[in-house]
């Protein structure tokens, strides 16, 4: 079974540059590009689209709550129809920039607090599902594996790409240990690579309490803002390929 | 010869509602909808799209400099590639909202300070032209009649819809008397209607110094923020139809 | 016992004008002016300061979560230290505009979703209390009567002005019936005026289930965005004065 | 004669951190802190205030046009009264954050495109002067040496701190070579340090055409965003002190 390696990029804004997008791109098979609501001014996004195409990556949209200052990580009680229309607006905006470079959006992955709301709150999952369905019903949505949101989106007739995280610890119910906790992150590159191989070959991860969780992911997320993110990503890819796993996008 | 009557709408933002969009829509044949940079949150825009479709109006995009506070009327020295990508972003965003309602954008009319820069600054006209060409090369661009920008866009292979203003006074070089001058506006509804008929039937307007200016417009602009804007619009439409002029969109 | 009549004003933004600030000001004794985060650009705020001074009103700051689009009504999970520093920033900004007009801020009333969080969430109340204490420890804070937040702020050594609402229905626990419910608002001007007199003279209001609630308010809030807000405000003031109640600001 | 060494800091925004503020602070005698319009969220600014106080630096306000995306470098045609009120708003906001840390603003230095407009456009210089005068008439304003704006502000009764740039080339009329030109910057640390000593001891700099320009500066600006900005700053300070020049703030 092949697996996708995705990363969240295009997260610069104006003068504030996130420097090593390209270091991470070498190892990935797909990227989720910010759409202007948590990061990504139009010209910066266009450069990110070009960089992704240079690396032959599948480009997905990474829509967010409107929250530049909080980088889309602030939970917000928005009415579902606003969430729906905000996502549509962002999909269209990124699509136009992709189209100008001869490409098209291949998937949608909600960002930050919206990602978590899609996973855990059915009304938000439905709102995002309506946005995607009215934009392009064939577009897959990346959702946390074992989440209620994954079920809601599948029931709505959308293709779901189940996602697992390589550098985040899991609780035994399939949720992530919150970033506010000191043990939230997995930082050892060797351990990250081992988790990747186990997730790709057996579909499982060991939760923080020792429980073996079956996640059966289609795609594995690598964060780009950690230390040595590029080097970690290459190690993960090498480990996967060394274990005979094909790394490629678009596998549902 | 038919003529188009256009108005700038969708200019609410969140709680701040511009009330009488629908009053004006009754008389128009096309609308230019804000795209979020000077006005128009996504859900508000979606409602504006629906209202326009209820009135069977052709919908155009009304992209702007990024300037909510100044309502897109502040001149800004932006690099041309930023103008180009900002316009693309806005076209895509509005297109997605139109598409969700079963429609598509029919034209592009730059807004406010960007409109004037397109008319008078060739680099800005080229930047907007590149954005439109890469989005959809068949999409016409509404530009001030007799402007340098109209020539630049035609040279770039784009369709241009020459625009004349009914409630603004002209200088003898074809430019508008600036809003900052007390005699900038034409406010008498009878005079506005007479100007509409003369522009539609003879293609000309009398400038503020008495010069007869040939504008040969494809489309006439009615502003929605004046007093009794809806009533004025109906009077204009009645006068045009009374003079045997067909009012309809999309006439190049 | 005198009572204060307050209103939330300065809620324009750029071109989007809320028209009848002055109609309401005639009847009030104090105003809460937006500080730029949910409404209020600097020049618009300066005009609002001048108008308030023309009407001899006490000026308070009306700080908000950063949320222009949602008009500060969107609940947000912000870290308490961000809430604290956001409030400080807004207090200082409005103070500078007041100072330039020869005045100073007389009180602080959190706005919208922040108002409700101060009332119900002790961590938010503490954060706002720290901001006010470090700005000017003598500045009173307007808080919902009978709320946990009122206690938290008093325990922090701040002066609290207990507030009651004239045009909102109460639940029997002292909370407001949410705006999303059809029976949230009191709209009959006669009833609003009667509630004002009872609150000012007896300190009580009848909750939606018939319970008599003791609120003992220092200040009564009139909203400016309802129909005929100015006329309602004058009726309330007349009713209060007719009942022998002195209407004036600054009564703790 | 002592001289001031100033740097522009506090230029982070939310998650986007400019990393080495402290590296530069070691060498400076004063800092200009962003006020939220081109950079600087309230909590980030408060941290910057604390860091400046740890290094015993004089804190100045660095107000800007409202332009997060363009980092305040986009020229904007704003009405002078908006510039005035925007500056007041920012001064008050930063002052509140300073006051909470036991400090007060010591000077004002306009940022980016506003800095250049103050230097070259008398109406903008007057608007900024009015803002400073109504905030605190004793607060000095940092302005480009030999500029029209320096004269305008002095005529308005304000204290002016004339500024020279160490890492920017000058034209023979006292203006800076625009950043868009390849020869705009001085990058050799040895040359930067030599320019600092000559400006501090003789008051002059050699323009790009060889002309010796008399600038007689009170303060020298070091940019923090170049490569090795911290190391360059320490070299400059060492060179000044080695030449017997005292580096300290507040010297008019």
Coordinates of N, CA and C in Angstrom, one line a residue, chain D residues 4 72 79 157 205 207 239:
Chain D
X4 N 23.2 58.8 19.9 CA 22.3 57.7 20.1 C 22.3 56.7 19.0
X72 N 4.2 48.2 6.3 CA 4.3 49.6 6.4 C 5.1 50.3 5.4
X79 N -5.7 60.9 4.0 CA -6.0 62.3 4.4 C -5.2 62.6 5.7
X157 N 7.2 73.7 16.8 CA 7.5 73.8 18.2 C 7.9 72.4 18.8
X205 N 28.8 62.4 6.1 CA 28.8 61.1 5.4 C 29.2 61.3 3.9
X207 N 28.3 60.8 0.2 CA 27.2 60.3 -0.6 C 27.7 59.4 -1.7
X239 N 33.4 50.6 17.8 CA 34.1 51.6 17.0 C 33.8 53.0 17.6

